[in-house]
Amino acid sequence: MQVKKLNSKGNERYKDLVKTLIQSKLDEKDYVPIKELIEDNSYTEPLENGGDISPKKFSTRLDMGKYLGEILSDCKISKIEMDENLWHWLSGYFIKQILTKSSGKENIRYIWNRRNRASRRFLVRTAWQSYYINGENSKFFLNSPPWQHSNEAETYLSREELFRNPVIAKLCVDLYWDATRDRVLENSTDHRDKKNPRAGILYPRLYKKILEISKIYDLWSIDVDEIRKLIGDEFDVWDEKRKESSKKINAKGKNPNWSRNEQIIVLKHYFEASDPIALSKDNKKMEKLSAILKNLDEHHDSKKQDNFRSAEGVRRKILNFCAIDPNIEDGEGLENHSAADQKIFFEFSNDKKKIKELLSMYELIVKQKKKDE
């Protein structure tokens, strides 16, 4: 299917449908009117030079921005960047991924108004624009699920002097990105915690530094190493934080990362449960899952600790998936999930055929282990 855009009539209908959808229970049937709208030729028109689009599942806003960049790569930026009808059509196409039970219910996330100062919260266009300007370096503020406008995104995108200069994005990755955990360093970008002595390291502190040195230097013509020297040693503390994080990951008491087979074992039970939160509280099932995982022998014994794949570890993994699941209210899960958790969850979620495949995959994994024995 080629990328389209709404016509004026379709655009007004989209706005009305989104306002209604925000107030609904967000059951499968609630999304049908928007799906029908974006497929209706009487409400849409082809986008000039638009590429082919498919219903991909995104684990992060970065993935979404990158994909949108690919399918819009042949379009003239001047023609699409302010085209409300295009961005609303794309939002309608991916509406089930951006408007969920866990997402914010502000109109501005799904109805774009460029005159509104909060237009940066519009989820789809912002993901595209950020990746277009900053590429992979936008990961430090686009590493959240497609439906979530993170604190990092709000802080960074609200300051034009920061996000429009790709060198600054590279600086922020160098300062705040924890490569060992594939996420921003803890507390590095949160200006809301007034009790934290280092709160505000991104805003207002880095932002003020950038403004100060921009009065003397042309920050568009120097590289990230030069800017790093200019901002001073105040920000070197995050180099130490990164080293600390790496030491913790490599510490002797750290169990090996979950393998794909182990994740499949847990996901099979997760998607079978009518209430994953209740599943996590079922101690007998947690013990049973723990025994299955320990018996898989996915890792060398020297890497295993006494608490390897314990019932508590299984419970936490389920709650990690709960934090990712758009159908579960915010705050119910554990937010310290990995990028691998997000990737495999969205590989299977919202796809009944893929979920059915989990059963055969599960049986194959368990059967192979019994055969080996």
Coordinates of C-alpha atoms in Angstrom, one line a residue:
M1 CA 0.0 0.0 0.0
Q2 CA 1.3 3.4 -0.9
V3 CA 1.5 6.2 1.7
K4 CA -1.5 8.5 1.4
K5 CA -2.7 11.7 3.0
L6 CA -6.2 12.8 4.0
N7 CA -8.1 15.4 2.0
S8 CA -9.7 18.3 3.8
K9 CA -12.9 16.4 4.4
G10 CA -11.1 13.3 5.7
N11 CA -8.9 15.5 7.9
E12 CA -11.9 16.9 9.8
R13 CA -13.4 13.5 10.2
Y14 CA -10.1 12.2 11.6
K15 CA -10.1 14.8 14.3
D16 CA -13.6 14.0 15.3
L17 CA -12.9 10.3 15.4
V18 CA -9.8 10.7 17.5
K19 CA -11.6 12.9 20.1
T20 CA -14.2 10.1 20.3
L21 CA -11.6 7.3 20.5
I22 CA -9.7 9.0 23.4
Q23 CA -12.9 8.8 25.5
S24 CA -13.5 5.1 24.6
K25 CA -12.5 1.9 26.3
L26 CA -10.1 1.2 23.4
D27 CA -11.4 -2.2 22.5
E28 CA -10.7 -3.6 19.1
K29 CA -13.9 -2.3 17.7
D30 CA -13.2 1.2 18.8
Y31 CA -10.3 1.5 16.2
V32 CA -12.4 0.4 13.3
P33 CA -13.8 3.8 12.2
I34 CA -10.2 5.2 11.9
K35 CA -9.0 2.2 10.0
E36 CA -11.9 2.5 7.6
L37 CA -11.2 6.3 7.2
I38 CA -7.6 5.9 6.1
E39 CA -8.5 3.2 3.6
D40 CA -11.5 5.2 2.1
N41 CA -10.5 6.8 -1.3
S42 CA -13.2 9.4 -0.8
Y43 CA -11.4 10.8 2.2
T44 CA -7.8 10.2 1.0
E45 CA -5.4 10.9 -1.9
P46 CA -2.0 9.5 -2.9
L47 CA 1.1 11.2 -1.5
E48 CA 3.4 12.5 -4.2
N49 CA 6.6 10.3 -4.2
G50 CA 5.4 8.4 -1.1
G51 CA 6.8 5.0 -0.6
D52 CA 5.0 1.7 0.3
I53 CA 3.9 1.3 3.9
S54 CA 3.1 -1.8 5.9
P55 CA 1.8 -2.4 9.4
K56 CA 5.1 -2.7 11.2
K57 CA 5.3 -3.1 14.9
F58 CA 7.7 -0.7 16.6
S59 CA 9.4 -1.3 20.0
T60 CA 10.5 2.4 20.3
R61 CA 9.8 5.8 18.9
L62 CA 13.2 5.7 17.4
D63 CA 12.2 2.6 15.3
M64 CA 9.1 4.5 14.2
G65 CA 11.0 7.6 13.2
K66 CA 13.6 5.6 11.2
Y67 CA 10.8 3.7 9.4
L68 CA 8.9 6.9 8.5
G69 CA 12.2 8.4 7.2
E70 CA 12.6 5.4 4.9
I71 CA 9.1 5.5 3.4
L72 CA 9.1 9.3 3.0
S73 CA 12.7 9.5 1.7
D74 CA 11.7 10.4 -1.8
C75 CA 9.4 13.2 -0.8
K76 CA 10.4 16.8 -0.8
I77 CA 10.8 17.9 2.9
S78 CA 9.3 21.3 2.1
K79 CA 6.1 19.6 1.0
I80 CA 5.6 17.2 3.8
E81 CA 7.0 18.7 7.0
M82 CA 4.0 21.0 7.6
D83 CA 1.4 18.8 5.9
E84 CA -1.2 18.2 8.6
N85 CA -3.2 15.9 6.3
L86 CA -0.2 13.6 5.9
W87 CA 0.7 13.4 9.6
H88 CA -2.9 12.7 10.5
W89 CA -3.2 9.9 7.9
L90 CA 0.0 8.3 9.3
S91 CA -1.2 8.7 12.8
G92 CA -4.4 6.9 11.8
Y93 CA -2.4 4.2 10.1
F94 CA -0.5 3.5 13.3
I95 CA -3.3 4.5 15.8
K96 CA -3.3 1.2 17.7
Q97 CA 0.4 1.7 18.5
I98 CA 0.2 5.3 19.6
L99 CA -3.2 5.5 21.3
T100 CA -3.3 2.8 23.9
K101 CA -4.6 2.3 27.4
S102 CA -1.2 3.3 28.7
S103 CA -0.7 6.4 26.6
G104 CA -1.6 10.0 27.4
K105 CA -5.0 11.2 26.4
E106 CA -4.0 14.7 25.3
N107 CA -5.4 15.6 21.9
I108 CA -2.1 17.1 20.9
R109 CA -0.5 13.7 20.8
Y110 CA -2.7 12.6 17.9
I111 CA -4.1 15.9 16.5
W112 CA -1.3 18.1 15.2
N113 CA -1.5 21.9 15.6
R114 CA 1.7 23.6 14.6
R115 CA 0.6 26.8 16.2
N116 CA 0.4 25.1 19.6
R117 CA 3.6 25.3 21.6
A118 CA 3.1 21.8 22.7
S119 CA 3.0 20.5 19.1
R120 CA 6.3 18.6 19.9
R121 CA 4.1 16.1 21.8
F122 CA 2.4 15.0 18.5
L123 CA 3.9 11.5 18.5
V124 CA 4.2 10.5 14.8
R125 CA 5.6 13.6 13.2
T126 CA 8.0 14.3 16.1
A127 CA 9.5 10.8 15.8
W128 CA 10.1 11.4 12.0
Q129 CA 11.4 14.9 12.5
S130 CA 13.8 13.9 15.3
Y131 CA 15.3 11.0 13.3
Y132 CA 15.5 13.2 10.2
I133 CA 17.6 15.8 12.1
N134 CA 19.6 13.6 14.6
G135 CA 19.6 10.1 13.2
E136 CA 20.6 7.3 15.6
N137 CA 21.7 10.0 18.1
S138 CA 18.0 10.7 18.8
K139 CA 17.9 7.4 20.7
F140 CA 18.6 9.1 24.0
F141 CA 15.2 10.8 23.9
L142 CA 13.3 8.5 21.6
N143 CA 14.0 5.2 23.4
S144 CA 10.5 5.0 24.8
P145 CA 7.6 3.0 23.4
P146 CA 5.7 4.5 20.4
W147 CA 2.9 5.8 22.6
Q148 CA 5.1 7.4 25.2
H149 CA 6.4 11.0 25.1
S150 CA 9.2 10.7 27.7
N151 CA 10.7 13.3 30.0
E152 CA 13.8 13.2 27.9
A153 CA 11.8 14.0 24.8
E154 CA 9.9 16.8 26.4
T155 CA 13.0 18.4 27.9
Y156 CA 15.1 18.1 24.7
L157 CA 12.5 18.9 22.0
S158 CA 11.2 22.0 23.8
R159 CA 14.5 23.7 23.3
E160 CA 15.1 24.5 19.6
E161 CA 18.8 25.4 20.3
L162 CA 19.3 21.8 21.3
F163 CA 17.5 19.4 19.1
R164 CA 17.9 21.3 15.7
N165 CA 21.7 20.9 16.0
P166 CA 22.7 17.3 15.4
V167 CA 26.1 17.9 17.1
I168 CA 24.3 18.6 20.3
A169 CA 22.4 15.3 20.0
K170 CA 25.7 13.5 19.6
L171 CA 27.0 15.3 22.7
C172 CA 24.0 14.2 24.7
V173 CA 24.6 10.6 23.7
D174 CA 28.2 10.8 24.7
L175 CA 27.2 12.3 28.1
Y176 CA 24.1 10.4 29.1
W177 CA 23.8 7.2 27.1
D178 CA 24.4 4.0 29.0
A179 CA 25.5 1.5 26.3
T180 CA 25.7 -1.4 28.7
R181 CA 22.0 -1.1 29.5
D182 CA 21.0 0.5 26.2
R183 CA 19.2 3.4 27.8
V184 CA 20.0 6.8 29.4
L185 CA 21.9 6.9 32.6
E186 CA 19.7 6.9 35.7
N187 CA 18.8 10.5 36.8
S188 CA 20.8 12.0 34.1
T189 CA 18.0 13.9 32.3
D190 CA 15.4 14.3 35.0
H191 CA 15.0 17.9 36.1
R192 CA 11.9 17.2 38.2
D193 CA 13.6 15.5 41.2
K194 CA 14.5 18.5 43.4
K195 CA 16.1 16.3 46.0
N196 CA 18.7 15.0 43.6
P197 CA 21.7 17.3 43.7
R198 CA 22.5 16.5 40.1
A199 CA 18.9 17.0 38.8
G200 CA 18.7 19.3 35.9
I201 CA 21.9 18.2 34.3
L202 CA 20.3 18.4 30.8
Y203 CA 17.9 21.2 31.6
P204 CA 18.6 23.8 32.7
R205 CA 22.3 23.2 33.2
L206 CA 23.5 21.9 29.9
Y207 CA 21.0 24.1 28.1
K208 CA 22.4 27.2 29.8
K209 CA 26.0 26.2 29.0
I210 CA 25.1 25.7 25.3
L211 CA 23.5 29.2 25.2
E212 CA 26.6 30.7 26.9
I213 CA 29.1 29.3 24.5
S214 CA 26.9 29.8 21.4
K215 CA 27.4 33.6 21.9
I216 CA 31.1 33.1 21.3
Y217 CA 31.3 30.0 19.0
D218 CA 29.4 28.8 16.0
L219 CA 28.2 25.5 17.3
W220 CA 27.1 24.4 13.9
S221 CA 30.6 24.3 12.6
I222 CA 32.6 22.6 15.4
D223 CA 32.6 18.9 16.3
V224 CA 31.4 17.2 19.4
D225 CA 34.9 16.9 21.0
E226 CA 35.3 20.6 20.9
I227 CA 31.9 21.3 22.4
R228 CA 32.7 18.8 25.1
K229 CA 35.8 20.8 26.1
L230 CA 33.9 24.0 26.0
I231 CA 31.1 22.9 28.4
G232 CA 33.7 22.2 31.1
D233 CA 34.4 19.4 33.5
E234 CA 31.2 19.7 35.4
F235 CA 29.7 17.1 33.1
D236 CA 32.5 14.6 33.5
V237 CA 30.6 13.0 36.4
W238 CA 28.6 11.0 33.8
D239 CA 31.7 9.3 32.6
E240 CA 32.1 7.9 36.1
K241 CA 28.4 6.9 36.2
R242 CA 28.9 5.0 32.9
K243 CA 31.9 3.2 34.4
E244 CA 29.9 2.3 37.5
S245 CA 27.1 0.9 35.4
S246 CA 29.5 -1.2 33.4
K247 CA 31.1 -2.6 36.6
K248 CA 27.6 -3.6 37.9
I249 CA 26.8 -5.4 34.7
N250 CA 30.0 -7.3 34.8
A251 CA 29.9 -8.0 38.5
K252 CA 30.2 -11.6 39.7
G253 CA 26.7 -11.6 41.1
K254 CA 25.1 -10.7 37.8
N255 CA 23.1 -13.5 36.0
P256 CA 23.4 -13.8 32.2
N257 CA 21.0 -11.9 30.0
W258 CA 17.8 -13.7 29.1
S259 CA 18.0 -15.7 25.9
R260 CA 15.3 -15.7 23.2
N261 CA 14.2 -19.2 24.2
E262 CA 13.8 -18.1 27.8
Q263 CA 11.8 -15.0 26.8
I264 CA 9.6 -17.2 24.7
I265 CA 8.9 -19.5 27.6
V266 CA 7.7 -16.5 29.7
L267 CA 5.8 -14.8 26.9
K268 CA 3.8 -18.0 26.1
H269 CA 2.4 -17.9 29.6
Y270 CA 2.1 -14.1 29.5
F271 CA -0.2 -14.0 26.5
E272 CA -2.2 -17.0 27.7
A273 CA -3.0 -15.1 31.0
S274 CA -6.2 -13.0 31.1
D275 CA -4.4 -10.8 33.7
P276 CA -0.6 -10.8 33.6
I277 CA -0.4 -8.8 36.8
A278 CA -2.4 -11.6 38.6
L279 CA -0.1 -14.1 36.9
S280 CA 2.9 -12.5 38.4
K281 CA 1.4 -12.9 41.9
D282 CA 0.7 -16.6 41.5
N283 CA 3.6 -18.1 43.4
K284 CA 3.0 -21.7 42.3
K285 CA 3.1 -20.7 38.6
M286 CA 6.2 -18.6 39.2
E287 CA 7.9 -21.7 40.8
K288 CA 6.8 -23.9 37.9
L289 CA 8.1 -21.4 35.3
S290 CA 11.3 -21.1 37.2
A291 CA 11.8 -24.9 37.1
I292 CA 11.3 -25.0 33.4
L293 CA 13.8 -22.2 32.8
K294 CA 16.4 -23.7 35.0
N295 CA 16.0 -27.0 33.2
L296 CA 16.6 -25.5 29.8
D297 CA 20.3 -25.1 30.4
E298 CA 20.7 -22.1 28.1
H299 CA 23.8 -20.8 29.8
H300 CA 27.1 -22.2 31.0
D301 CA 27.0 -23.1 34.7
S302 CA 29.9 -20.8 35.5
K303 CA 27.7 -17.8 34.6
K304 CA 24.8 -18.9 36.8
Q305 CA 24.3 -17.5 40.3
D306 CA 22.3 -19.0 43.2
N307 CA 19.3 -17.0 42.2
F308 CA 19.4 -17.9 38.5
R309 CA 15.9 -17.7 37.0
S310 CA 14.3 -17.9 40.4
A311 CA 10.6 -17.5 40.9
E312 CA 11.2 -13.8 41.8
G313 CA 13.3 -13.4 38.7
V314 CA 10.4 -14.8 36.6
R315 CA 7.9 -12.5 38.3
R316 CA 10.1 -9.5 37.6
K317 CA 10.4 -10.5 33.9
I318 CA 6.6 -10.7 33.6
L319 CA 6.3 -7.2 35.2
N320 CA 8.9 -6.0 32.7
F321 CA 6.6 -7.1 29.9
C322 CA 3.7 -5.5 31.8
A323 CA 5.5 -2.1 31.7
I324 CA 5.9 -2.5 27.9
D325 CA 2.4 -3.7 27.3
P326 CA 0.2 -0.8 26.0
N327 CA -2.9 -2.6 27.3
I328 CA -1.8 -2.4 31.0
E329 CA -2.1 0.8 32.9
D330 CA 1.1 2.8 33.6
G331 CA 2.8 2.0 37.0
E332 CA 1.7 -1.6 37.1
G333 CA 4.9 -3.0 35.7
L334 CA 8.6 -2.7 36.3
E335 CA 10.2 0.0 34.1
N336 CA 13.8 -1.4 34.1
H337 CA 13.1 -3.7 31.1
S338 CA 15.7 -4.2 28.4
A339 CA 15.7 -3.3 24.7
A340 CA 15.6 -7.0 24.0
D341 CA 12.4 -7.3 26.1
Q342 CA 10.8 -4.5 24.1
K343 CA 11.9 -6.0 20.8
I344 CA 10.6 -9.5 21.4
F345 CA 7.3 -8.3 23.0
F346 CA 6.4 -6.2 20.0
E347 CA 7.4 -9.1 17.6
F348 CA 4.4 -11.1 19.0
S349 CA 2.0 -8.6 20.5
N350 CA -1.2 -7.6 18.6
D351 CA -0.7 -10.4 16.1
K352 CA -2.8 -13.4 16.8
K353 CA -1.0 -15.6 14.3
K354 CA 2.4 -14.8 15.9
I355 CA 1.0 -15.5 19.4
K356 CA -0.3 -18.9 18.3
E357 CA 3.2 -19.6 17.0
L358 CA 4.4 -19.2 20.6
L359 CA 2.8 -22.4 21.6
S360 CA 4.6 -24.5 19.0
M361 CA 7.9 -22.7 19.6
Y362 CA 7.4 -23.3 23.4
E363 CA 6.8 -27.0 22.8
L364 CA 9.7 -27.3 20.5
I365 CA 12.1 -25.7 23.0
V366 CA 10.9 -27.9 25.8
K367 CA 10.8 -31.0 23.7
Q368 CA 14.3 -30.5 22.4
K369 CA 15.6 -30.3 26.0
K370 CA 13.9 -33.5 26.9
K371 CA 15.3 -35.1 23.8
D372 CA 18.8 -34.0 24.7
E373 CA 18.4 -35.6 28.1

